[in-house]
Each structure stands twice: as C-alpha cells, then as structure tokens.
PDB file of C-alpha atoms in Angstrom:
ATOM      1  CA  MET A   9      22.623   4.027 -15.139  1.00 88.00           C
ATOM      2  CA  ILE A  10      24.568   5.919 -12.514  1.00 95.00           C
ATOM      3  CA  GLY A  11      23.985   4.218  -9.196  1.00 94.00           C
ATOM      4  CA  PRO A  12      24.828   4.899  -5.566  1.00 94.00           C
ATOM      5  CA  VAL A  13      28.321   5.430  -4.245  1.00 92.00           C
ATOM      6  CA  ASP A  14      29.987   2.036  -3.656  1.00 87.00           C
ATOM      7  CA  SER A  15      29.986   1.501   0.122  1.00 90.00           C
ATOM      8  CA  SER A  16      32.808  -1.059  -0.203  1.00 86.00           C
ATOM      9  CA  ARG A  17      35.060   1.763  -1.369  1.00 90.00           C
ATOM     10  CA  VAL A  18      33.651   4.824   0.408  1.00 91.00           C
ATOM     11  CA  PRO A  19      32.328   4.339   3.960  1.00 91.00           C
ATOM     12  CA  ARG A  20      28.626   5.029   4.372  1.00 91.00           C
ATOM     13  CA  TYR A  21      29.269   7.850   6.817  1.00 92.00           C
ATOM     14  CA  ALA A  22      31.530   9.714   4.368  1.00 94.00           C
ATOM     15  CA  GLY A  23      30.600  12.044   1.542  1.00 91.00           C
ATOM     16  CA  PRO A  24      27.452  14.025   0.733  1.00 91.00           C
ATOM     17  CA  ALA A  25      24.196  12.700   2.195  1.00 93.00           C
ATOM     18  CA  THR A  26      22.116  12.346  -0.936  1.00 97.00           C
ATOM     19  CA  PHE A  27      19.205   9.916  -0.695  1.00 98.00           C
ATOM     20  CA  ALA A  28      20.637   6.371  -0.650  1.00 97.00           C
ATOM     21  CA  ARG A  29      23.946   7.966  -1.775  1.00 97.00           C
ATOM     22  CA  LEU A  30      22.506   8.403  -5.260  1.00 97.00           C
ATOM     23  CA  PRO A  31      23.744  10.950  -7.832  1.00 97.00           C
ATOM     24  CA  ARG A  32      22.275  14.438  -7.927  1.00 97.00           C
ATOM     25  CA  LEU A  33      19.882  15.440 -10.660  1.00 96.00           C
ATOM     26  CA  ASP A  34      22.516  17.646 -12.272  1.00 95.00           C
ATOM     27  CA  GLN A  35      24.873  14.659 -12.594  1.00 96.00           C
ATOM     28  CA  VAL A  36      22.703  12.649 -15.010  1.00 96.00           C
ATOM     29  CA  PRO A  37      21.246  13.394 -18.457  1.00 95.00           C
ATOM     30  CA  HIS A  38      17.784  12.112 -17.501  1.00 95.00           C
ATOM     31  CA  ALA A  39      16.048  10.847 -14.374  1.00 97.00           C
ATOM     32  CA  ASP A  40      13.239   8.293 -14.297  1.00 97.00           C
ATOM     33  CA  VAL A  41      12.627   8.816 -10.577  1.00 98.00           C
ATOM     34  CA  ALA A  42      13.713  11.745  -8.421  1.00 98.00           C
ATOM     35  CA  VAL A  43      13.659  11.831  -4.633  1.00 98.00           C
ATOM     36  CA  VAL A  44      12.949  15.444  -3.739  1.00 98.00           C
ATOM     37  CA  GLY A  45      12.755  17.220  -0.397  1.00 98.00           C
ATOM     38  CA  VAL A  46      10.295  19.928   0.639  1.00 98.00           C
ATOM     39  CA  PRO A  47      11.508  21.396   3.960  1.00 98.00           C
ATOM     40  CA  PHE A  48       8.261  23.119   4.917  1.00 98.00           C
ATOM     41  CA  ASP A  49       6.146  22.848   8.074  1.00 98.00           C
ATOM     42  CA  THR A  50       4.191  26.103   8.268  1.00 98.00           C
ATOM     43  CA  GLY A  51       0.924  24.164   7.942  1.00 97.00           C
ATOM     44  CA  VAL A  52       1.247  22.156  11.160  1.00 97.00           C
ATOM     45  CA  SER A  53      -1.328  22.413  13.936  1.00 95.00           C
ATOM     46  CA  TYR A  54       0.675  20.963  16.836  1.00 96.00           C
ATOM     47  CA  ARG A  55       4.395  20.130  16.997  1.00 97.00           C
ATOM     48  CA  PRO A  56       6.618  21.793  14.354  1.00 97.00           C
ATOM     49  CA  GLY A  57       9.897  20.439  12.988  1.00 98.00           C
ATOM     50  CA  ALA A  58       9.077  18.578   9.758  1.00 98.00           C
ATOM     51  CA  ARG A  59      11.100  21.186   7.856  1.00 98.00           C
ATOM     52  CA  PHE A  60      14.161  19.268   9.024  1.00 98.00           C
ATOM     53  CA  ALA A  61      12.923  15.920   7.688  1.00 98.00           C
ATOM     54  CA  PRO A  62      14.506  15.880   4.201  1.00 98.00           C
ATOM     55  CA  ALA A  63      17.989  16.219   5.684  1.00 98.00           C
ATOM     56  CA  ALA A  64      17.314  13.655   8.417  1.00 98.00           C
ATOM     57  CA  VAL A  65      15.799  11.094   6.052  1.00 98.00           C
ATOM     58  CA  ARG A  66      18.687  11.482   3.624  1.00 98.00           C
ATOM     59  CA  GLU A  67      21.121  10.905   6.483  1.00 97.00           C
ATOM     60  CA  ALA A  68      19.201   7.785   7.588  1.00 98.00           C
ATOM     61  CA  SER A  69      19.132   6.504   4.004  1.00 98.00           C
ATOM     62  CA  ARG A  70      22.921   6.074   3.920  1.00 97.00           C
ATOM     63  CA  LEU A  71      22.402   2.474   5.067  1.00 96.00           C
ATOM     64  CA  LEU A  72      20.051   1.508   2.236  1.00 97.00           C
ATOM     65  CA  ARG A  73      21.457  -1.112  -0.126  1.00 96.00           C
ATOM     66  CA  PRO A  74      20.893  -1.482  -3.881  1.00 96.00           C
ATOM     67  CA  TYR A  75      19.022  -4.831  -3.942  1.00 97.00           C
ATOM     68  CA  HIS A  76      15.480  -5.184  -2.545  1.00 98.00           C
ATOM     69  CA  PRO A  77      15.034  -8.900  -1.736  1.00 97.00           C
ATOM     70  CA  ALA A  78      11.342  -8.701  -0.782  1.00 97.00           C
ATOM     71  CA  LEU A  79      10.479  -7.270  -4.210  1.00 97.00           C
ATOM     72  CA  ASP A  80      13.362  -9.008  -6.030  1.00 97.00           C
ATOM     73  CA  VAL A  81      14.511  -5.852  -7.757  1.00 97.00           C
ATOM     74  CA  SER A  82      17.623  -3.706  -7.926  1.00 97.00           C
ATOM     75  CA  PRO A  83      15.812  -0.405  -8.469  1.00 97.00           C
ATOM     76  CA  PHE A  84      18.909   1.664  -9.185  1.00 97.00           C
ATOM     77  CA  ASP A  85      19.932  -0.743 -11.966  1.00 96.00           C
ATOM     78  CA  ARG A  86      16.458  -0.779 -13.563  1.00 96.00           C
ATOM     79  CA  VAL A  87      15.816   2.959 -13.708  1.00 97.00           C
ATOM     80  CA  GLN A  88      17.820   6.115 -13.229  1.00 98.00           C
ATOM     81  CA  VAL A  89      17.072   7.323  -9.714  1.00 98.00           C
ATOM     82  CA  VAL A  90      18.494  10.596  -8.433  1.00 98.00           C
ATOM     83  CA  ASP A  91      18.356  12.957  -5.524  1.00 98.00           C
ATOM     84  CA  GLY A  92      16.562  16.004  -6.876  1.00 98.00           C
ATOM     85  CA  GLY A  93      17.528  18.287  -4.007  1.00 97.00           C
ATOM     86  CA  ASP A  94      15.068  20.444  -2.101  1.00 98.00           C
ATOM     87  CA  ILE A  95      12.246  22.665  -3.286  1.00 98.00           C
ATOM     88  CA  ALA A  96      12.890  25.850  -1.317  1.00 96.00           C
ATOM     89  CA  VAL A  97       9.690  27.614  -0.321  1.00 97.00           C
ATOM     90  CA  ASN A  98       8.591  30.672   1.636  1.00 98.00           C
ATOM     91  CA  PRO A  99       8.165  29.581   5.275  1.00 97.00           C
ATOM     92  CA  PHE A 100       6.038  32.636   6.097  1.00 97.00           C
ATOM     93  CA  HIS A 101       3.328  32.342   3.428  1.00 97.00           C
ATOM     94  CA  ILE A 102       1.453  29.073   2.910  1.00 97.00           C
ATOM     95  CA  GLY A 103      -0.270  30.190  -0.286  1.00 97.00           C
ATOM     96  CA  GLU A 104       2.975  31.189  -1.950  1.00 98.00           C
ATOM     97  CA  ALA A 105       4.644  27.984  -0.777  1.00 98.00           C
ATOM     98  CA  ILE A 106       1.889  25.863  -2.334  1.00 98.00           C
ATOM     99  CA  GLU A 107       2.293  27.682  -5.649  1.00 98.00           C
ATOM    100  CA  THR A 108       6.076  27.233  -5.540  1.00 98.00           C
ATOM    101  CA  ILE A 109       5.808  23.500  -4.841  1.00 98.00           C
ATOM    102  CA  GLU A 110       3.287  22.985  -7.653  1.00 98.00           C
ATOM    103  CA  ALA A 111       5.431  24.872 -10.158  1.00 98.00           C
ATOM    104  CA  ALA A 112       8.627  23.066  -9.148  1.00 98.00           C
ATOM    105  CA  ALA A 113       6.980  19.622  -9.186  1.00 98.00           C
ATOM    106  CA  THR A 114       5.470  20.347 -12.590  1.00 98.00           C
ATOM    107  CA  GLY A 115       8.885  21.293 -13.952  1.00 97.00           C
ATOM    108  CA  LEU A 116      10.604  18.248 -12.490  1.00 97.00           C
ATOM    109  CA  GLN A 117       8.020  15.917 -14.020  1.00 96.00           C
ATOM    110  CA  SER A 118       7.994  17.563 -17.447  1.00 92.00           C
ATOM    111  CA  GLY A 119      10.412  15.027 -18.954  1.00 91.00           C
ATOM    112  CA  GLY A 120       8.583  11.983 -17.604  1.00 95.00           C
ATOM    113  CA  THR A 121      10.325  11.886 -14.216  1.00 97.00           C
ATOM    114  CA  ARG A 122       8.251  10.575 -11.336  1.00 98.00           C
ATOM    115  CA  LEU A 123       8.706  12.043  -7.879  1.00 98.00           C
ATOM    116  CA  VAL A 124       9.020  10.540  -4.437  1.00 98.00           C
ATOM    117  CA  THR A 125       8.824  13.597  -2.225  1.00 98.00           C
ATOM    118  CA  ILE A 126      10.028  13.858   1.358  1.00 98.00           C
ATOM    119  CA  GLY A 127       8.173  16.486   3.366  1.00 96.00           C
ATOM    120  CA  GLY A 128       7.614  18.660   5.170  1.00 96.00           C
ATOM    121  CA  ASP A 129       4.128  18.597   6.524  1.00 98.00           C
ATOM    122  CA  HIS A 130       1.092  17.180   4.752  1.00 98.00           C
ATOM    123  CA  THR A 131       0.124  20.536   3.247  1.00 98.00           C
ATOM    124  CA  ILE A 132       2.547  19.705   0.433  1.00 98.00           C
ATOM    125  CA  ALA A 133       0.379  16.842  -0.838  1.00 98.00           C
ATOM    126  CA  LEU A 134      -2.092  19.258  -2.448  1.00 98.00           C
ATOM    127  CA  PRO A 135       0.343  20.978  -4.849  1.00 98.00           C
ATOM    128  CA  LEU A 136       1.994  17.624  -5.610  1.00 98.00           C
ATOM    129  CA  LEU A 137      -1.390  16.145  -6.543  1.00 98.00           C
ATOM    130  CA  ARG A 138      -2.147  19.184  -8.685  1.00 98.00           C
ATOM    131  CA  ALA A 139       1.124  18.646 -10.575  1.00 98.00           C
ATOM    132  CA  VAL A 140       0.511  14.910 -11.083  1.00 98.00           C
ATOM    133  CA  SER A 141      -3.044  15.473 -12.279  1.00 98.00           C
ATOM    134  CA  GLN A 142      -1.794  17.815 -14.998  1.00 97.00           C
ATOM    135  CA  ILE A 143      -0.167  14.753 -16.575  1.00 96.00           C
ATOM    136  CA  HIS A 144      -2.545  11.920 -15.674  1.00 97.00           C
ATOM    137  CA  GLY A 145      -5.850  13.598 -14.966  1.00 98.00           C
ATOM    138  CA  PRO A 146      -7.644  12.792 -11.702  1.00 98.00           C
ATOM    139  CA  VAL A 147      -5.675  10.077  -9.900  1.00 98.00           C
ATOM    140  CA  ALA A 148      -6.490   7.371  -7.376  1.00 98.00           C
ATOM    141  CA  LEU A 149      -5.143   8.021  -3.887  1.00 98.00           C
ATOM    142  CA  LEU A 150      -3.857   5.767  -1.142  1.00 98.00           C
ATOM    143  CA  HIS A 151      -3.455   7.905   1.946  1.00 98.00           C
ATOM    144  CA  PHE A 152      -1.633   6.290   4.887  1.00 98.00           C
ATOM    145  CA  ASP A 153      -2.250   8.373   7.995  1.00 98.00           C
ATOM    146  CA  ALA A 154      -3.529   8.363  11.554  1.00 98.00           C
ATOM    147  CA  HIS A 155      -5.782  11.253  10.548  1.00 98.00           C
ATOM    148  CA  LEU A 156      -8.310  11.945   7.799  1.00 98.00           C
ATOM    149  CA  ASP A 157      -6.808  15.261   6.615  1.00 97.00           C
ATOM    150  CA  THR A 158     -10.165  16.155   5.088  1.00 98.00           C
ATOM    151  CA  TRP A 159     -11.141  18.900   7.503  1.00 97.00           C
ATOM    152  CA  ASP A 160     -12.397  22.145   6.008  1.00 96.00           C
ATOM    153  CA  THR A 161     -10.356  24.763   7.877  1.00 95.00           C
ATOM    154  CA  TYR A 162      -8.201  25.371  10.913  1.00 93.00           C
ATOM    155  CA  PHE A 163      -8.635  28.795  12.514  1.00 94.00           C
ATOM    156  CA  GLY A 164     -10.477  29.768   9.339  1.00 95.00           C
ATOM    157  CA  GLU A 165      -7.526  28.832   7.106  1.00 96.00           C
ATOM    158  CA  PRO A 166      -8.281  26.474   4.188  1.00 97.00           C
ATOM    159  CA  TYR A 167      -4.684  25.351   3.522  1.00 98.00           C
ATOM    160  CA  THR A 168      -3.075  23.396   6.365  1.00 98.00           C
ATOM    161  CA  HIS A 169      -1.733  19.893   6.950  1.00 98.00           C
ATOM    162  CA  GLY A 170      -5.234  18.822   8.000  1.00 97.00           C
ATOM    163  CA  THR A 171      -7.051  19.952   4.839  1.00 98.00           C
ATOM    164  CA  PRO A 172      -5.162  18.867   1.684  1.00 98.00           C
ATOM    165  CA  PHE A 173      -7.430  16.041   0.595  1.00 98.00           C
ATOM    166  CA  ARG A 174     -10.663  17.979   0.974  1.00 98.00           C
ATOM    167  CA  ARG A 175      -9.159  20.665  -1.243  1.00 98.00           C
ATOM    168  CA  ALA A 176      -7.942  17.997  -3.684  1.00 98.00           C
ATOM    169  CA  VAL A 177     -11.441  16.540  -4.014  1.00 98.00           C
ATOM    170  CA  GLU A 178     -12.964  20.004  -4.427  1.00 98.00           C
ATOM    171  CA  GLU A 179     -10.432  20.865  -7.139  1.00 98.00           C
ATOM    172  CA  GLY A 180     -11.105  17.664  -9.078  1.00 98.00           C
ATOM    173  CA  VAL A 181      -7.549  16.314  -8.991  1.00 98.00           C
ATOM    174  CA  LEU A 182      -8.620  13.002  -7.393  1.00 98.00           C
ATOM    175  CA  ASP A 183     -10.603  10.144  -8.903  1.00 98.00           C
ATOM    176  CA  THR A 184     -13.168   9.879  -6.116  1.00 97.00           C
ATOM    177  CA  SER A 185     -14.138   6.339  -7.114  1.00 97.00           C
ATOM    178  CA  ALA A 186     -10.716   5.161  -5.893  1.00 98.00           C
ATOM    179  CA  ILE A 187      -9.566   7.110  -2.824  1.00 98.00           C
ATOM    180  CA  SER A 188      -8.800   5.486   0.508  1.00 98.00           C
ATOM    181  CA  HIS A 189      -7.382   6.232   3.933  1.00 98.00           C
ATOM    182  CA  VAL A 190      -5.322   3.503   5.588  1.00 98.00           C
ATOM    183  CA  GLY A 191      -4.309   3.359   9.245  1.00 98.00           C
ATOM    184  CA  THR A 192      -6.632   5.996  10.677  1.00 98.00           C
ATOM    185  CA  ARG A 193      -7.366   5.963  14.391  1.00 98.00           C
ATOM    186  CA  GLY A 194      -7.833   8.128  17.461  1.00 95.00           C
ATOM    187  CA  PRO A 195     -10.411  10.714  18.564  1.00 96.00           C
ATOM    188  CA  LEU A 196     -12.182  13.077  16.165  1.00 96.00           C
ATOM    189  CA  TYR A 197     -13.948  16.385  16.636  1.00 95.00           C
ATOM    190  CA  GLY A 198     -17.265  14.663  16.055  1.00 96.00           C
ATOM    191  CA  LYS A 199     -19.121  12.047  14.026  1.00 96.00           C
ATOM    192  CA  LYS A 200     -19.588  14.664  11.309  1.00 96.00           C
ATOM    193  CA  ASP A 201     -15.888  14.286  10.460  1.00 96.00           C
ATOM    194  CA  LEU A 202     -16.578  10.747   9.254  1.00 97.00           C
ATOM    195  CA  GLU A 203     -19.778  11.760   7.494  1.00 97.00           C
ATOM    196  CA  ASP A 204     -18.008  14.555   5.620  1.00 96.00           C
ATOM    197  CA  ASP A 205     -15.163  12.221   4.710  1.00 97.00           C
ATOM    198  CA  ARG A 206     -17.587   9.613   3.356  1.00 97.00           C
ATOM    199  CA  ARG A 207     -19.408  12.275   1.354  1.00 97.00           C
ATOM    200  CA  LEU A 208     -16.109  13.237  -0.295  1.00 97.00           C
ATOM    201  CA  GLY A 209     -15.782   9.636  -1.491  1.00 97.00           C
ATOM    202  CA  PHE A 210     -13.153   8.168   0.823  1.00 98.00           C
ATOM    203  CA  GLY A 211     -13.058   4.592   1.973  1.00 97.00           C
ATOM    204  CA  ILE A 212     -11.412   3.895   5.318  1.00 97.00           C
ATOM    205  CA  VAL A 213      -9.219   1.032   6.502  1.00 98.00           C
ATOM    206  CA  THR A 214      -8.414   1.772  10.133  1.00 98.00           C
ATOM    207  CA  SER A 215      -5.319   0.564  11.946  1.00 98.00           C
ATOM    208  CA  ALA A 216      -7.605  -1.831  13.847  1.00 98.00           C
ATOM    209  CA  ASP A 217      -8.876  -3.167  10.508  1.00 98.00           C
ATOM    210  CA  VAL A 218      -5.298  -3.901   9.464  1.00 98.00           C
ATOM    211  CA  LEU A 219      -4.723  -5.735  12.740  1.00 97.00           C
ATOM    212  CA  ARG A 220      -7.872  -7.850  12.455  1.00 97.00           C
ATOM    213  CA  ARG A 221      -7.882  -8.509   8.701  1.00 97.00           C
ATOM    214  CA  GLY A 222      -4.147  -8.791   8.166  1.00 97.00           C
ATOM    215  CA  VAL A 223      -1.897  -7.426   5.450  1.00 98.00           C
ATOM    216  CA  ASP A 224      -3.026  -9.703   2.611  1.00 97.00           C
ATOM    217  CA  GLU A 225      -6.735  -8.959   2.957  1.00 97.00           C
ATOM    218  CA  THR A 226      -5.999  -5.255   3.291  1.00 98.00           C
ATOM    219  CA  VAL A 227      -3.907  -5.274   0.123  1.00 98.00           C
ATOM    220  CA  ASP A 228      -6.585  -7.176  -1.809  1.00 97.00           C
ATOM    221  CA  ALA A 229      -9.231  -4.611  -0.859  1.00 97.00           C
ATOM    222  CA  LEU A 230      -7.016  -1.677  -1.824  1.00 97.00           C
ATOM    223  CA  ARG A 231      -6.006  -3.198  -5.156  1.00 97.00           C
ATOM    224  CA  GLN A 232      -9.647  -3.885  -6.056  1.00 96.00           C
ATOM    225  CA  ARG A 233     -10.523  -0.254  -5.343  1.00 96.00           C
ATOM    226  CA  ILE A 234      -7.614   1.124  -7.375  1.00 97.00           C
ATOM    227  CA  GLY A 235      -7.725  -1.208 -10.358  1.00 95.00           C
ATOM    228  CA  ALA A 236      -5.624  -0.018 -13.284  1.00 95.00           C
ATOM    229  CA  ARG A 237      -5.942   3.680 -12.476  1.00 97.00           C
ATOM    230  CA  PRO A 238      -2.878   5.871 -12.015  1.00 98.00           C
ATOM    231  CA  VAL A 239      -2.369   6.054  -8.258  1.00 98.00           C
ATOM    232  CA  TYR A 240      -0.630   8.479  -5.932  1.00 98.00           C
ATOM    233  CA  VAL A 241       0.553   7.215  -2.536  1.00 98.00           C
ATOM    234  CA  SER A 242       0.806   9.660   0.347  1.00 98.00           C
ATOM    235  CA  VAL A 243       2.388   8.386   3.565  1.00 98.00           C
ATOM    236  CA  ASP A 244       2.129  10.409   6.754  1.00 98.00           C
ATOM    237  CA  ILE A 245       4.679   8.743   9.024  1.00 98.00           C
ATOM    238  CA  ASP A 246       2.249   9.084  11.941  1.00 98.00           C
ATOM    239  CA  VAL A 247       0.346   6.166  10.411  1.00 98.00           C
ATOM    240  CA  LEU A 248       2.894   4.202  12.418  1.00 98.00           C
ATOM    241  CA  ASP A 249       2.469   3.755  16.141  1.00 98.00           C
ATOM    242  CA  PRO A 250       4.614   6.163  18.191  1.00 98.00           C
ATOM    243  CA  ALA A 251       6.690   3.129  19.204  1.00 97.00           C
ATOM    244  CA  HIS A 252       7.796   2.937  15.550  1.00 98.00           C
ATOM    245  CA  ALA A 253       7.696   6.661  14.725  1.00 98.00           C
ATOM    246  CA  PRO A 254       8.039   8.905  17.783  1.00 98.00           C
ATOM    247  CA  GLY A 255       9.428  11.775  15.720  1.00 98.00           C
ATOM    248  CA  THR A 256       6.250  13.230  14.292  1.00 98.00           C
ATOM    249  CA  GLY A 257       4.045  16.221  14.891  1.00 97.00           C
ATOM    250  CA  THR A 258       0.697  14.666  15.848  1.00 97.00           C
ATOM    251  CA  PRO A 259       1.315  11.184  17.316  1.00 97.00           C
ATOM    252  CA  GLU A 260      -1.614   8.857  18.033  1.00 98.00           C
ATOM    253  CA  ALA A 261      -1.513   5.617  20.024  1.00 98.00           C
ATOM    254  CA  GLY A 262      -2.619   2.339  18.454  1.00 98.00           C
ATOM    255  CA  GLY A 263      -0.938   2.612  15.058  1.00 98.00           C
ATOM    256  CA  MET A 264       0.503   0.213  12.532  1.00 98.00           C
ATOM    257  CA  THR A 265       3.950  -1.292  12.781  1.00 98.00           C
ATOM    258  CA  SER A 266       6.638  -0.388  10.289  1.00 98.00           C
ATOM    259  CA  ARG A 267       6.552  -4.022   9.145  1.00 98.00           C
ATOM    260  CA  GLU A 268       2.813  -3.805   8.369  1.00 98.00           C
ATOM    261  CA  LEU A 269       3.236  -0.575   6.420  1.00 98.00           C
ATOM    262  CA  LEU A 270       6.117  -1.895   4.344  1.00 98.00           C
ATOM    263  CA  GLU A 271       4.329  -5.156   3.598  1.00 98.00           C
ATOM    264  CA  ILE A 272       1.191  -3.312   2.452  1.00 98.00           C
ATOM    265  CA  LEU A 273       3.295  -1.116   0.173  1.00 98.00           C
ATOM    266  CA  ARG A 274       5.006  -4.177  -1.283  1.00 98.00           C
ATOM    267  CA  GLY A 275       1.578  -5.606  -2.001  1.00 97.00           C
ATOM    268  CA  LEU A 276       1.014  -2.752  -4.457  1.00 97.00           C
ATOM    269  CA  ARG A 277       3.506  -4.270  -6.899  1.00 97.00           C
ATOM    270  CA  GLY A 278       2.412  -3.778 -10.511  1.00 95.00           C
ATOM    271  CA  LEU A 279       0.085  -0.837  -9.897  1.00 96.00           C
ATOM    272  CA  ASN A 280       0.530   2.339 -11.915  1.00 97.00           C
ATOM    273  CA  LEU A 281       2.271   4.400  -9.238  1.00 98.00           C
ATOM    274  CA  VAL A 282       2.694   7.897 -10.664  1.00 98.00           C
ATOM    275  CA  GLY A 283       3.875   9.774  -7.594  1.00 98.00           C
ATOM    276  CA  ALA A 284       4.323   9.535  -3.853  1.00 98.00           C
ATOM    277  CA  ASP A 285       5.274  11.417  -0.738  1.00 98.00           C
ATOM    278  CA  VAL A 286       6.476  10.642   2.788  1.00 98.00           C
ATOM    279  CA  VAL A 287       5.644  13.449   5.194  1.00 98.00           C
ATOM    280  CA  GLU A 288       5.448  14.617   8.820  1.00 98.00           C
ATOM    281  CA  VAL A 289       8.799  13.303  10.046  1.00 98.00           C
ATOM    282  CA  ALA A 290       9.868  15.679  12.828  1.00 98.00           C
ATOM    283  CA  PRO A 291      13.384  14.538  13.771  1.00 98.00           C
ATOM    284  CA  ALA A 292      13.784  16.609  16.932  1.00 97.00           C
ATOM    285  CA  TYR A 293      11.299  14.412  18.833  1.00 98.00           C
ATOM    286  CA  ASP A 294      13.250  11.218  18.122  1.00 96.00           C
ATOM    287  CA  HIS A 295      16.655  10.822  19.745  1.00 91.00           C
ATOM    288  CA  ALA A 296      17.505   7.542  17.989  1.00 95.00           C
ATOM    289  CA  ASP A 297      16.470   8.305  14.370  1.00 97.00           C
ATOM    290  CA  ILE A 298      13.789   5.583  14.505  1.00 98.00           C
ATOM    291  CA  THR A 299      11.358   7.702  12.511  1.00 98.00           C
ATOM    292  CA  SER A 300      13.854   8.840   9.891  1.00 98.00           C
ATOM    293  CA  VAL A 301      15.014   5.265   9.357  1.00 98.00           C
ATOM    294  CA  ALA A 302      11.408   4.127   8.873  1.00 98.00           C
ATOM    295  CA  ALA A 303      10.755   6.976   6.436  1.00 98.00           C
ATOM    296  CA  SER A 304      13.893   6.186   4.439  1.00 98.00           C
ATOM    297  CA  HIS A 305      12.738   2.585   4.001  1.00 98.00           C
ATOM    298  CA  VAL A 306       9.247   3.693   2.992  1.00 98.00           C
ATOM    299  CA  ALA A 307      10.751   5.980   0.347  1.00 98.00           C
ATOM    300  CA  TYR A 308      13.038   3.166  -0.842  1.00 98.00           C
ATOM    301  CA  ASP A 309      10.059   0.819  -1.231  1.00 98.00           C
ATOM    302  CA  LEU A 310       8.160   3.473  -3.191  1.00 98.00           C
ATOM    303  CA  VAL A 311      11.135   3.938  -5.520  1.00 98.00           C
ATOM    304  CA  SER A 312      11.375   0.162  -5.926  1.00 98.00           C
ATOM    305  CA  LEU A 313       7.686  -0.061  -6.847  1.00 98.00           C
ATOM    306  CA  MET A 314       8.246   2.583  -9.520  1.00 97.00           C
ATOM    307  CA  ALA A 315      11.230   0.634 -10.859  1.00 96.00           C
ATOM    308  CA  LEU A 316       9.149  -2.521 -11.053  1.00 94.00           C
ATOM    309  CA  LYS A 317       6.461  -0.677 -12.975  1.00 79.00           C
ATOM    310  CA  GLU A 318       9.075   0.227 -15.570  1.00 63.00           C
ATOM    311  CA  GLU A 319       9.764  -3.484 -16.090  1.00 57.00           C
ATOM    312  CA  THR A 320       6.149  -4.351 -16.972  1.00 48.00           C
TER     313      THR A 320
END
C-alpha cells in the first residue's frame, strides 16, 4: 500500500493538498477506494458556492491521521486509498453534467474501486447512484440531510439539488424497501411533501428523533432497515446544525451535532457500503473552515467503513 505523506517528515501545510495527503490515482497500480471531487453547484436553489468544496475539504483534510481509534482501523494500511482528482463538468448545462458524472463514476468503478465523492451540490447523487446500481442493482440508501430532496421540480426543472432521490426512485436505482432520510427538519411547502415522500418508500428519522432516541437506538433502526443489502450513504452537510456547519447553501436551525453524525456513521460498521458522497459544503460562508473540517472527517469515516468491510 502507498499511504499518506509522512507528517513527521513533511509538514502538513506543505505539498499538494490531496485528500488526507494520499497518493493520486495515477501513482498507484490499483485503488480500492478513491476520494473524488465534483466541483459543481448549478443545481442549487439558494446560496451557491459548493463548487469550491472539493478543494476546501482537501485542504481541511491535511490534519487527518492514519489511525482511526473509534473504529480501531488504519484504513490506509488495509486498503489502497487514493485521491482520484476532480470530475470536471459543464457548469452551464445540468443535463450534460449529470451524464458526465455518471460516465466518469462508471469508469472509475470499473476495476472494483469504490468512491467517496465530495460535491458539489446534491444533484450529483443521482448520477452516482446510477453508476453504483450498474454494478450492484438497486441499492439501499441512507440519506443524511435537513431536507427530503424528493421534490418533483423547481421552476419546472426535474434535475436540481432538491430532486435527486425522487428521480432515483423513478429510475429504479434504489431498493425502496430500504431507503431512509436521517436528520430532516424545518418547514416544508406543505403536508403533501411528506405524503409524496412516504409514497416513494422513504422512512424518516428527524433530527429531533435523534435527540430523543439517541445514537444507539437510531443506529439499530437503520441497520434493521438496511440488513445485508448493498448500501449507498449520501451526506448533505446541512444535516448538521449551522453551529457545526455554517458553510452550506440551505442552512436550517435545529440540526444534529457533528459528534452525533460521526457516531451514527460509525454504527454502520460491517454493512456493505458500496459508495458514498459528502455534498453541499459552501466554503465562502464559513470563515473558520468549520464546515470543511466536519466534511473531511465524515469522508474519512466513510473511507474507514469501506476499509473495515474489506477485512470481513
């Protein structure tokens, strides 16, 4: 395995800002896990800026270390993890961008590599799910978000950051017996939003549910719903309260803490995690890199979960 640059020899602030200071894809013969950026935010409905997230999260990830004590794993020793660079897409045409992301993700996964993708806005989840389903068939979904993202259209447009999971259900890329939102909260357009979401097959664990039930009960419920199915995890950073993630496009009060999110993710140990994304980091709204730091740790935990799966 080729691991990260040794921070005892090269200071963390020196050298190229690959994710966790890992090697690039072109520096290894094969990658088990690739962290890939998609700098795209044309699908946002409020504050733009998530196109700058891959660079910001990579910069924040310089401080990550190679041993994960909570999961008792050194992920970069167990599997070959790389920085796969960015998928460059057309910022002026959502449809073309979706096709580009799907094609690139399909190519990256062709040799058995699993992806942890840093967005970008949540529009990118649809082509990533399409690519994963080509390998695994319809997959289970854990969607961490303040919002449902199952609306039909915005301004008559079917492909936005608020619609990916409705499209994914309609296209048959999700196993609708095992799809869940976690951390939702805030006002909706109407009660019909919840009715439509339920009709699509989603279960909901709100941020208030996490508060009242606690992490362990939440994890138990999610694991029972997923079972042994291949699962995709999609994390919109606005699942966190703005106190923990101010740098995002559609912030909502009353969210989860970064500690709660990380502990829930760690509770997924042993599941068949086949892909993941971390999206909606908008660095310009966060002067202290709080959001990028949180996102880098979320991505690190997702990589660690994939490394643990390789051990079983």
